[in-house]
Tab-separated table of C-alpha atoms and ligand atoms in Angstrom:
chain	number	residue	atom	x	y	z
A	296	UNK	CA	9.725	6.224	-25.047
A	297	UNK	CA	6.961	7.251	-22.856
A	298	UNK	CA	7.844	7.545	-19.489
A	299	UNK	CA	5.397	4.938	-17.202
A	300	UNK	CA	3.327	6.630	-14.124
A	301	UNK	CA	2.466	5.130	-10.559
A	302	UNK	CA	0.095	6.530	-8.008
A	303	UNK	CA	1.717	5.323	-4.343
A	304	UNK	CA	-1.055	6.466	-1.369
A	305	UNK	CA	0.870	6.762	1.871
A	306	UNK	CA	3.832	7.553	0.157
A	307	UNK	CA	5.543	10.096	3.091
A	308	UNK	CA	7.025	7.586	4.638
A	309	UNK	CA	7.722	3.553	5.684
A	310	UNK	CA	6.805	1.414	2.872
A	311	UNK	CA	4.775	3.843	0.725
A	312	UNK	CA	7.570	6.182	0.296
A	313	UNK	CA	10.745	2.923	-0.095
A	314	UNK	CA	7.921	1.642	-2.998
A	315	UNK	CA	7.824	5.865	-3.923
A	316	UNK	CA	11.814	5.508	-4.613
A	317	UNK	CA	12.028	1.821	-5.947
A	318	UNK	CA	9.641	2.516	-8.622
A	319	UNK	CA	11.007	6.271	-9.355
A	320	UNK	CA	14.721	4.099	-9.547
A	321	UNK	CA	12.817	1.446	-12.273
A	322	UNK	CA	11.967	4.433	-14.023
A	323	UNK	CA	8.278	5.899	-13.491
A	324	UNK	CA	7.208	8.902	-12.703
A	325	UNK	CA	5.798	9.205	-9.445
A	326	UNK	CA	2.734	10.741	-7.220
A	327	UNK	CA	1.965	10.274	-3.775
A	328	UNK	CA	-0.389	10.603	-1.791
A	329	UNK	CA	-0.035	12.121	2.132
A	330	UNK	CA	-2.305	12.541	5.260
A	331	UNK	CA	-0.835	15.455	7.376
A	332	UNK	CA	2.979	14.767	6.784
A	333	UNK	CA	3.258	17.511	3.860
A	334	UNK	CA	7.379	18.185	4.718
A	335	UNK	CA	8.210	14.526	4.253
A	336	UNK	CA	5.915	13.849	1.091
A	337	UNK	CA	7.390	16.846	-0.130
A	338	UNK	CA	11.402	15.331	0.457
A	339	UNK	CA	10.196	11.953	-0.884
A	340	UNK	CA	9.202	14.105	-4.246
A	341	UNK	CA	12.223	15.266	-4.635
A	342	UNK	CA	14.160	12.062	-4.209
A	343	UNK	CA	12.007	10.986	-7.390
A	344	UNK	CA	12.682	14.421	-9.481
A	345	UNK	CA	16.282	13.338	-7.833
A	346	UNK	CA	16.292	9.566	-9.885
A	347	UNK	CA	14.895	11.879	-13.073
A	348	UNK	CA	11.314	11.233	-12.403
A	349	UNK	CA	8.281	13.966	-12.631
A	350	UNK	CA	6.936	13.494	-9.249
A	351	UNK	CA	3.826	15.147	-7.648
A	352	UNK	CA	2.685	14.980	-3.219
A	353	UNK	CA	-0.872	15.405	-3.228
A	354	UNK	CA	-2.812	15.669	0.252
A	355	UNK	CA	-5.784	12.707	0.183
A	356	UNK	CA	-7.616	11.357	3.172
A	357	UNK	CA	-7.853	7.668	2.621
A	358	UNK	CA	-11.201	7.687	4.661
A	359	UNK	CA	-12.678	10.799	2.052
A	360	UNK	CA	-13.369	8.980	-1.143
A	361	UNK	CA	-14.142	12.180	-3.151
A	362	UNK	CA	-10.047	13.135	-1.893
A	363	UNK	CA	-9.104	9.848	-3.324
A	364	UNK	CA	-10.770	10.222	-7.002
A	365	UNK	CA	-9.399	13.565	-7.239
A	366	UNK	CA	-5.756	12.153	-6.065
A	367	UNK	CA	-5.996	9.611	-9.262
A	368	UNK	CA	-7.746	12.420	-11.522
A	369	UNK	CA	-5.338	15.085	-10.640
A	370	UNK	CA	-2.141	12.386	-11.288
A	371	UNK	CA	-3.427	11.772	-14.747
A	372	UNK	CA	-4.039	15.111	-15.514
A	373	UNK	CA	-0.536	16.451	-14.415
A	374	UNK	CA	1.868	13.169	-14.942
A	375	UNK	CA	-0.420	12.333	-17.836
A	376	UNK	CA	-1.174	8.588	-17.511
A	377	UNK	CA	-1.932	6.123	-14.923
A	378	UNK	CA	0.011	2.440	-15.113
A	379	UNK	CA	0.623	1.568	-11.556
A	380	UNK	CA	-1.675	1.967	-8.153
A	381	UNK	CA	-0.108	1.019	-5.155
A	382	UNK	CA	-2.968	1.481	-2.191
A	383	UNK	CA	-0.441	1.367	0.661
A	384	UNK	CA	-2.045	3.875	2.990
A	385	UNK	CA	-2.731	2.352	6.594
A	386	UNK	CA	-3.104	2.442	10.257
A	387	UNK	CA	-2.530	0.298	12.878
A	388	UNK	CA	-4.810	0.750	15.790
A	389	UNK	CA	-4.648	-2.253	18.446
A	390	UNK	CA	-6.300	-3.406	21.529
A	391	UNK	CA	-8.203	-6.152	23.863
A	392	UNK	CA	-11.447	-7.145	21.712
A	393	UNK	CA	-13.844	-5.465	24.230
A	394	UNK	CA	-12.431	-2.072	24.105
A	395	UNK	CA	-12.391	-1.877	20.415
A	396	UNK	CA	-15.413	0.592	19.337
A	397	UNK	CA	-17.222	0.911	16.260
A	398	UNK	CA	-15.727	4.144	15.052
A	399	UNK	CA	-12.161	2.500	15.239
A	400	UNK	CA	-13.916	-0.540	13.519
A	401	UNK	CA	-15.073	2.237	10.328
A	402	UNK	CA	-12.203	3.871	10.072
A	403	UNK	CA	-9.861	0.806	9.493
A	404	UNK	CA	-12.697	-0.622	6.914
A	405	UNK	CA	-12.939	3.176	5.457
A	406	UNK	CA	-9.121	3.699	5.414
A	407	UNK	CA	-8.119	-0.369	4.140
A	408	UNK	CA	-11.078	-1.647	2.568
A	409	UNK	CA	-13.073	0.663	0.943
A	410	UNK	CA	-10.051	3.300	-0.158
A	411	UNK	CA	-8.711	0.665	-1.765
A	412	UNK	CA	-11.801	-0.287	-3.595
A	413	UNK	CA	-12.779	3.491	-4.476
A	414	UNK	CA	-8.862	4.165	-6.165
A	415	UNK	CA	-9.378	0.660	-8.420
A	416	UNK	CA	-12.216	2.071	-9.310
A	417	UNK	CA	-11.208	4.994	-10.197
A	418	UNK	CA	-7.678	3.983	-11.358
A	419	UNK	CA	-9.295	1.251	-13.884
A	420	UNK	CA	-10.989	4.499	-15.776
A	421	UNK	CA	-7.145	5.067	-16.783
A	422	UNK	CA	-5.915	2.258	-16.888
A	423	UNK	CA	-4.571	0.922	-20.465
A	424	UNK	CA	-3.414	-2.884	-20.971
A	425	UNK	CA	-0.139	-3.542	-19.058
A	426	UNK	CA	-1.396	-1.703	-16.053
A	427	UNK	CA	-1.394	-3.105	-12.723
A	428	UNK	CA	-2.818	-2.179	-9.557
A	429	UNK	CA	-0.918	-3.634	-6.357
A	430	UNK	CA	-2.826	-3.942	-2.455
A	431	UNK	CA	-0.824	-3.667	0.630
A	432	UNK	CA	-2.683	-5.996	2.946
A	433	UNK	CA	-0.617	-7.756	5.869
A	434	UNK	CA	0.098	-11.051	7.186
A	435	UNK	CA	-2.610	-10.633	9.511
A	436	UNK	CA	-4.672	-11.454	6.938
A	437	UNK	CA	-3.876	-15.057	6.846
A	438	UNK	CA	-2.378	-15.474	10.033
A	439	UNK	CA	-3.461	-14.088	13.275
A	440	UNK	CA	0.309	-14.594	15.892
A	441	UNK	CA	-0.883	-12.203	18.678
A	442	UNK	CA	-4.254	-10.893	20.289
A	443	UNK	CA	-5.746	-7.680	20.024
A	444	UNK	CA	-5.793	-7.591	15.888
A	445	UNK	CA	-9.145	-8.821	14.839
A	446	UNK	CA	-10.171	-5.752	13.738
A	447	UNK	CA	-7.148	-4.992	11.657
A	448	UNK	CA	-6.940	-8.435	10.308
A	449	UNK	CA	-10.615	-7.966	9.696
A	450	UNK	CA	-9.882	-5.026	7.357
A	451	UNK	CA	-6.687	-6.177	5.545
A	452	UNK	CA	-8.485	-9.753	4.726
A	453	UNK	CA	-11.107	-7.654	2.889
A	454	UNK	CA	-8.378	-6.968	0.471
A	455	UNK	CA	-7.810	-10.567	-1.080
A	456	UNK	CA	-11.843	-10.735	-1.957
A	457	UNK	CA	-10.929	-7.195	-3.945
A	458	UNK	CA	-8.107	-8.601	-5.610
A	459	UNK	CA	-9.518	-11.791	-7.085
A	460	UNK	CA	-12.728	-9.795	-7.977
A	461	UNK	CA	-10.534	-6.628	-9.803
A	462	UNK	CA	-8.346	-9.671	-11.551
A	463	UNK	CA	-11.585	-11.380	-13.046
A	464	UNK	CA	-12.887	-7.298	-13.795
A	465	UNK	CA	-9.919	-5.946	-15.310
A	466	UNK	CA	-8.360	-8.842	-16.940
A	467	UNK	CA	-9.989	-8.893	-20.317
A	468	UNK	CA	-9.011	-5.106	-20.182
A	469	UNK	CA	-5.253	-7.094	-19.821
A	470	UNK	CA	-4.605	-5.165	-15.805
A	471	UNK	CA	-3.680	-7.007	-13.441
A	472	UNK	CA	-4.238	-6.324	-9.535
A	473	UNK	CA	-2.482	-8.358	-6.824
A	474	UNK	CA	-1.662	-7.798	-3.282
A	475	UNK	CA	1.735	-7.997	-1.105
A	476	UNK	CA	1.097	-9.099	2.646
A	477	UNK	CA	4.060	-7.324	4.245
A	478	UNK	CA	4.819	-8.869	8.101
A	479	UNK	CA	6.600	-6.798	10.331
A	480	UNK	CA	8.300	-3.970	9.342
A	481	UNK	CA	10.653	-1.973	10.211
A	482	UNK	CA	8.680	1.850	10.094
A	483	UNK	CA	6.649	4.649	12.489
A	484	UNK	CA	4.256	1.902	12.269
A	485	UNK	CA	6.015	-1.115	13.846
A	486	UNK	CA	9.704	-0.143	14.806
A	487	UNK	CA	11.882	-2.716	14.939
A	488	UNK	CA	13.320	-1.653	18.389
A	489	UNK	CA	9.617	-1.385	19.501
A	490	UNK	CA	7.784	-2.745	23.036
A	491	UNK	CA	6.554	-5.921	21.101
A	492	UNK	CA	9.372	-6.008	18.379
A	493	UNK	CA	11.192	-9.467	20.254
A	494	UNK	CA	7.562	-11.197	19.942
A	495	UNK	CA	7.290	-10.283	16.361
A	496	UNK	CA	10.377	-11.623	15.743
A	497	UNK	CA	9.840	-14.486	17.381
A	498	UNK	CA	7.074	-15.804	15.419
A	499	UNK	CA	8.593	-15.469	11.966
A	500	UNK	CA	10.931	-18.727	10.427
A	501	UNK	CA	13.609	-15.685	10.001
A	502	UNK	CA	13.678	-14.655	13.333
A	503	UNK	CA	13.874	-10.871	11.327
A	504	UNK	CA	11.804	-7.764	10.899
A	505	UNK	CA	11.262	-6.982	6.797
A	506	UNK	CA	12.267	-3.745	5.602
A	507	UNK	CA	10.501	-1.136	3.736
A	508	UNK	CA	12.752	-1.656	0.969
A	509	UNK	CA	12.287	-5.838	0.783
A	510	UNK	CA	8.587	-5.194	0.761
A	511	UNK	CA	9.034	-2.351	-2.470
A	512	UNK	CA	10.996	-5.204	-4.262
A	513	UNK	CA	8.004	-7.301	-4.355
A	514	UNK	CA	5.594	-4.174	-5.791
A	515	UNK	CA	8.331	-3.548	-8.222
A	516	UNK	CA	8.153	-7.210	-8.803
A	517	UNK	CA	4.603	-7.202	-9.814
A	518	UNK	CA	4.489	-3.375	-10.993
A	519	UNK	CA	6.958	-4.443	-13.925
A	520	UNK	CA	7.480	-7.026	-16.692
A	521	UNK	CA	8.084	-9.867	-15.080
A	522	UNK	CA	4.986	-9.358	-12.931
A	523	UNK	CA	2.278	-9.443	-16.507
A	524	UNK	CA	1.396	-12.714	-16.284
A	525	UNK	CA	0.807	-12.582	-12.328
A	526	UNK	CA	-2.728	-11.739	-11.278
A	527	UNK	CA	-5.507	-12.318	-8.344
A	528	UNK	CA	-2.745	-13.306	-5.875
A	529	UNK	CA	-1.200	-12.502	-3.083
A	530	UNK	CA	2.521	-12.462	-2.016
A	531	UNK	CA	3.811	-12.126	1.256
A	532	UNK	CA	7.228	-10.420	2.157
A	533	UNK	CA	7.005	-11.532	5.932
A	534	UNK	CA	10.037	-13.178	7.353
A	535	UNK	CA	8.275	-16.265	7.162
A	536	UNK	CA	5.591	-15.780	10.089
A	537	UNK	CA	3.075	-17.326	7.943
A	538	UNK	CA	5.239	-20.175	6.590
B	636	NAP	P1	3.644	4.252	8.436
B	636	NAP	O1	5.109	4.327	8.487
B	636	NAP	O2	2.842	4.589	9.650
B	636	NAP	O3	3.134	5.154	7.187
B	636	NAP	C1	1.754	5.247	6.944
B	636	NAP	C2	1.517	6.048	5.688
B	636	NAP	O4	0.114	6.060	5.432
B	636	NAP	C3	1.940	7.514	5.818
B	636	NAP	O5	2.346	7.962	4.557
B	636	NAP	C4	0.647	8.199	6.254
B	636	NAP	O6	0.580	9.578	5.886
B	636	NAP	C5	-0.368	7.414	5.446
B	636	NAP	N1	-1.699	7.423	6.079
B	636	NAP	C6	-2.060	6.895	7.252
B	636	NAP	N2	-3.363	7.103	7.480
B	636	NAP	C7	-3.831	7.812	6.425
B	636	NAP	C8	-5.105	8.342	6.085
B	636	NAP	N3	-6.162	8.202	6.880
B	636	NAP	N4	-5.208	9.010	4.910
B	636	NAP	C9	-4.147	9.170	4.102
B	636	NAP	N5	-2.912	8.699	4.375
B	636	NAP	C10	-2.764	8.027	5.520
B	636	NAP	O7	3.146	2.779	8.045
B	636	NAP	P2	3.865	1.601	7.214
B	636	NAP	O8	4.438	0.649	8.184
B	636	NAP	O9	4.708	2.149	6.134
B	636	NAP	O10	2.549	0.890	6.611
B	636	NAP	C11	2.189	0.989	5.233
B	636	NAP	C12	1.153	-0.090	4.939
B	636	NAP	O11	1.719	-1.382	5.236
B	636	NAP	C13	-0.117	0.016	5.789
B	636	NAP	O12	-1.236	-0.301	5.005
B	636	NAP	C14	0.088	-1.037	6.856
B	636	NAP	O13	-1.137	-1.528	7.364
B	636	NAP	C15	0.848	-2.093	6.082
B	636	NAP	N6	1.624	-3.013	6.917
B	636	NAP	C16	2.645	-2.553	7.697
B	636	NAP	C17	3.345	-3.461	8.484
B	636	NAP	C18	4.482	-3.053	9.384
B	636	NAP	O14	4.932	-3.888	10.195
B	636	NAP	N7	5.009	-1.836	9.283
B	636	NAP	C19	3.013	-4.826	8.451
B	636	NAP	C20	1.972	-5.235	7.630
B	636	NAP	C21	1.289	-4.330	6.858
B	636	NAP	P3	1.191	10.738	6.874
B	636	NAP	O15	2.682	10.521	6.894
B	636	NAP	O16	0.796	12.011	6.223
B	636	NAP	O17	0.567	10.496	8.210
């Protein structure tokens, strides 16, 4: 049987590289991609080729969009196929409203909005039917707790327009694209024993941080076959802070 493929951006660590294992565990072969943290990219690859997945760390700037076609061109051409993008890639960058300046404003748009745009589009070229392409976006992006996010939230909410558009695009092709809103989570990103972590947790119906792993359920979730008939929505894995 042939052996299905996903490209997972961000994959070194936090919730790109739990989705990295999940999916190697369900069975795919797996690439990801990596900013500067070569070492761990290169451990996550071998916990794949661990599970008896092909695996494959390749470095991509999510802001460079000729890094992020050859990321997708050189998966297919070394793993073969493409079934499965997860655009997980992110930063968090927060502050008051009037310190926030415009090159912080490009490069969450750049590395959010548009890299996720740029790897559909270039995904889709592989894509056959039963492919699926899965968003990380953020609760942010329909609920707003805290100050100091707009920017961020700004970014992220760009990623539902994408999603119905690629579902109406790729859907007579039979792909599907969807996106998971993860809230707080436990990573680099947003420790769970962080300054703000108590306010986090107050806000959510669960009174809980997520973990990388609950949020790779729900891309596994949508990634497999009970996920086909699922498109051009979004699911959040938050704890219930935007219940
Ligand atoms: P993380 O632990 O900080 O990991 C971020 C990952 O993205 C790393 O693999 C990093 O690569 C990669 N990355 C960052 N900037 C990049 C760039 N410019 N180009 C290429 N790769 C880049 O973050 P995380 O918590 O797992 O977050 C993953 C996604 O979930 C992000 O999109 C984030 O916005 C979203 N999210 C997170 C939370 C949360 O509470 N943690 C909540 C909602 C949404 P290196 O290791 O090489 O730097």
């Amino acid at each position: 049987m042939t052996r299905r493929v996903a490209l997972v951006t961000g994959g070194s660590r936090g919730i790109g590289a739990a989705v990295a294992r999940r999916l190697a565990a369900d069975g795919f072969d797996v690439a990801i991609t990596y900013r500067s943290a070569g070492e761990r990219a290169a451990a996550v690859v071998k916990e794949v080729e661990a599970a008896g997945g092909r695996a494959l760390g390749v470095r991509a700037e999510a802001a460079d969009p000729g890094e992020l076609v050859a990321a997708v061109e050189r998966t297919v051409r070394e793993l073969g196929r493409l079934d499965v993008l997860v655009a997980n890639a992110g930063i968090a960058p927060c502050g008051a409203l009037e310190d926030v300046t415009l090159a912080e404003v490009d490069e969450l748009l750049a590395v959010h909005a548009r890299a996720a745009f740029v790897l559909a589009q270039a995904a889709a070229r592989h894509m056959e039917a039963g492919s699926g392409i899965v968003f990380i976006g953020s609760s942010l992006a329909e609920r707003v707790p805290y100050a100091g996010w707009t920017a961020y939230a700004m970014s992220k909410s760009a990623l539902v327009g994408l999603t119905k558009g690629l579902a109406r695009d790729l859907g007579p092709r039979g792909i599907t694209a969807n996106l998971v809103h993860p809230g707080s989570t436990d990573t680099e990103m947003n420790p769970a024993d962080g300054p703000d972590a108590d306010e986090e947790r107050r806000h959510t119906a669960l009174g809980r941080y997520c973990s990388p792993e609950e949020v790779a359920a729900a891309v596994a979730y949508l990634a497999g076959e009970g996920g086909r008939a699922v498109t051009g929505t979004a699911l959040s894995v938050d704890a219930g802070v935007t219940a």
